[in-house]
Every structure is written in C-alpha cells, then in structure tokens.
Amino acid sequence: MAVYSAVKGSNARIYIGEYLFCTARYAEIVTEQTLHEVYECFSAELTAIVKGRKRHRATLERLTLENAETLPRFLELDNFTVKIVIDGKATILGGCAWSNNDIKIEADKIIERLTFSALERTEGENDRQH
C-alpha cells in the first residue's frame, strides 16, 4: 500500500537558488510514501499501519535553458534546492540530487528530460515574485 501525491502542469519555471535555470513545457513532482501493515503474531487482524520513508521525485520535460553554457556546472550540483513554479504555485524541493544525466541538447537549447530526487518537499505560497 502507498500514499501518492503529485503536482503536475505545463509551462513551469525552474529556479535553482534565485537563478532561473530553465522553463519546462511539462513538470511533474511526485511524492510516494509506503505504508506497512502490522499484524499480531498468529492473528489475521490488522493492528497498526506504519508509515515508511517519503520519496520525492521531479521530472522536467522539454526544458528550455536560460543559458546552455551553465548546464555542466548545474549537473555537478549535489544537495541543492529547486523551486518549481506551476500555474503560479511554487513547490520547493530540498536536498536534491540529479537522477538522470542522459541529456541531449538541441541547437535551440532544449533538453528532452531531466529527473532528480529530493529529501524534502514544501508547498510554497503563490509565486508573485517572478
């Protein structure tokens, strides 16, 4: 059994720190948490449900980089913070690490897909700054 929470949408803005890293045609942020059922010994009756660790994952598709020359430097980052703004609502992911570095950059600075995992997820207020 698992608890699942997703935020997804189009035309997302992705910030690393205060720097606008890219825009994405599609972004999806998924949080999963496993639930473990606990039974008493020699009993078929459920006694408790124990929550497992939460896993946060973000997938960004059809990214347009603000500055393609900075990409190698960003891909070397570890334990970084990302703010993803979808439909004016910000989600902040902390303790991030890239999960997928299979990157093809087209001539017009477009990347097909990037994925990363995060240790923390915070839903921010409406993003009025940017």
Short mmCIF file of C-alpha atoms in Angstrom, two decimals:
data_model
loop_
_atom_site.label_atom_id
_atom_site.label_comp_id
_atom_site.label_asym_id
_atom_site.label_seq_id
_atom_site.Cartn_x
_atom_site.Cartn_y
_atom_site.Cartn_z
CA MET A 1 0.00 0.00 0.00
CA ALA A 2 1.31 3.52 -0.78
CA VAL A 3 0.28 7.12 -0.37
CA TYR A 4 0.83 9.15 -3.52
CA SER A 5 0.84 12.91 -4.09
CA ALA A 6 1.56 14.63 -7.40
CA VAL A 7 1.73 18.16 -8.72
CA LYS A 8 1.94 18.47 -12.47
CA GLY A 9 1.39 21.01 -15.17
CA SER A 10 2.75 22.81 -18.17
CA ASN A 11 4.88 25.90 -18.70
CA ALA A 12 6.79 25.56 -15.43
CA ARG A 13 9.62 27.81 -14.30
CA ILE A 14 12.52 26.14 -12.51
CA TYR A 15 14.81 28.07 -10.16
CA ILE A 16 17.99 26.80 -8.55
CA GLY A 17 18.57 29.20 -5.71
CA GLU A 18 17.33 32.54 -7.03
CA TYR A 19 18.62 31.79 -10.54
CA LEU A 20 16.05 30.98 -13.26
CA PHE A 21 17.59 27.76 -14.57
CA CYS A 22 15.03 26.91 -17.24
CA THR A 23 11.41 26.68 -18.25
CA ALA A 24 9.79 23.32 -18.88
CA ARG A 25 6.92 22.53 -21.18
CA TYR A 26 5.84 19.88 -18.64
CA ALA A 27 6.79 19.28 -15.00
CA GLU A 28 5.69 16.62 -12.54
CA ILE A 29 6.55 16.35 -8.85
CA VAL A 30 5.68 13.04 -7.23
CA THR A 31 5.84 12.08 -3.56
CA GLU A 32 5.32 8.48 -2.54
CA GLN A 33 5.16 7.02 0.93
CA THR A 34 4.92 3.31 1.58
CA LEU A 35 2.56 2.07 4.28
CA HIS A 36 3.36 -1.20 6.05
CA GLU A 37 0.60 -3.27 7.64
CA VAL A 38 1.44 -4.79 11.02
CA TYR A 39 -0.31 -7.90 12.36
CA GLU A 40 -0.07 -9.54 15.77
CA CYS A 41 1.63 -12.88 15.87
CA PHE A 42 -0.78 -15.73 14.97
CA SER A 43 -3.54 -13.22 14.15
CA ALA A 44 -5.18 -12.19 10.90
CA GLU A 45 -6.33 -8.92 12.43
CA LEU A 46 -4.54 -5.73 11.46
CA THR A 47 -3.04 -3.98 14.50
CA ALA A 48 -1.28 -0.97 13.01
CA ILE A 49 -0.16 0.77 9.88
CA VAL A 50 3.39 2.12 9.92
CA LYS A 51 4.43 4.87 7.54
CA GLY A 52 7.62 4.33 5.59
CA ARG A 53 10.00 6.94 4.25
CA LYS A 54 8.74 9.56 1.81
CA ARG A 55 10.33 9.68 -1.65
CA HIS A 56 10.17 12.84 -3.75
CA ARG A 57 10.94 12.85 -7.46
CA ALA A 58 10.66 15.56 -10.10
CA THR A 59 10.56 15.08 -13.86
CA LEU A 60 11.01 18.01 -16.21
CA GLU A 61 10.35 17.64 -19.94
CA ARG A 62 11.19 19.79 -22.96
CA LEU A 63 13.33 22.21 -21.00
CA THR A 64 14.47 25.48 -22.49
CA LEU A 65 17.65 26.58 -20.76
CA GLU A 66 18.19 30.22 -19.88
CA ASN A 67 21.91 29.80 -20.52
CA ALA A 68 23.12 26.49 -22.04
CA GLU A 69 26.74 27.19 -21.03
CA THR A 70 25.84 26.86 -17.33
CA LEU A 71 24.38 23.33 -17.69
CA PRO A 72 27.60 21.38 -16.91
CA ARG A 73 28.03 23.39 -13.70
CA PHE A 74 24.43 22.68 -12.63
CA LEU A 75 24.77 18.95 -13.33
CA GLU A 76 27.68 18.83 -10.87
CA LEU A 77 25.47 20.17 -8.06
CA ASP A 78 24.54 17.86 -5.21
CA ASN A 79 22.28 18.54 -2.24
CA PHE A 80 20.77 21.60 -3.92
CA THR A 81 17.39 23.36 -3.62
CA VAL A 82 14.97 23.78 -6.50
CA LYS A 83 11.82 25.87 -6.75
CA ILE A 84 9.34 24.76 -9.41
CA VAL A 85 6.53 27.16 -10.23
CA ILE A 86 3.49 25.66 -11.96
CA ASP A 87 0.40 27.78 -12.56
CA GLY A 88 1.68 30.42 -10.14
CA LYS A 89 2.15 27.94 -7.27
CA ALA A 90 5.63 27.15 -6.01
CA THR A 91 6.91 23.79 -4.79
CA ILE A 92 10.31 23.81 -3.11
CA LEU A 93 12.42 20.67 -3.13
CA GLY A 94 15.47 20.44 -0.86
CA GLY A 95 18.37 18.04 -0.60
CA CYS A 96 18.17 17.37 -4.35
CA ALA A 97 20.38 15.14 -6.47
CA TRP A 98 20.16 14.54 -10.20
CA SER A 99 18.78 11.10 -11.08
CA ASN A 100 19.22 11.19 -14.83
CA ASN A 101 22.10 12.68 -16.74
CA ASP A 102 21.22 11.28 -20.16
CA ILE A 103 20.98 14.70 -21.75
CA LYS A 104 20.75 15.71 -25.38
CA ILE A 105 20.88 19.43 -26.06
CA GLU A 106 19.39 20.53 -29.33
CA ALA A 107 20.65 23.58 -31.22
CA ASP A 108 17.93 25.75 -29.70
CA LYS A 109 18.99 24.95 -26.09
CA ILE A 110 16.23 22.38 -25.47
CA ILE A 111 16.68 19.31 -23.26
CA GLU A 112 14.22 16.44 -23.61
CA ARG A 113 14.10 15.33 -19.97
CA LEU A 114 15.79 15.78 -16.60
CA THR A 115 14.88 13.97 -13.40
CA PHE A 116 16.04 14.42 -9.83
CA SER A 117 15.23 13.16 -6.37
CA ALA A 118 14.76 15.24 -3.22
CA LEU A 119 14.82 14.66 0.52
CA GLU A 120 12.31 17.42 1.36
CA ARG A 121 9.23 18.93 -0.25
CA THR A 122 7.45 22.14 0.74
CA GLU A 123 4.44 23.63 -0.96
CA GLY A 124 5.05 27.36 -1.23
CA GLU A 125 2.63 30.21 -1.46
CA ASN A 126 1.52 31.63 -4.78
CA ASP A 127 4.59 32.87 -6.61
CA ARG A 128 4.18 36.60 -7.16
CA GLN A 129 7.88 37.49 -7.30
CA HIS A 130 8.74 36.12 -10.72
#
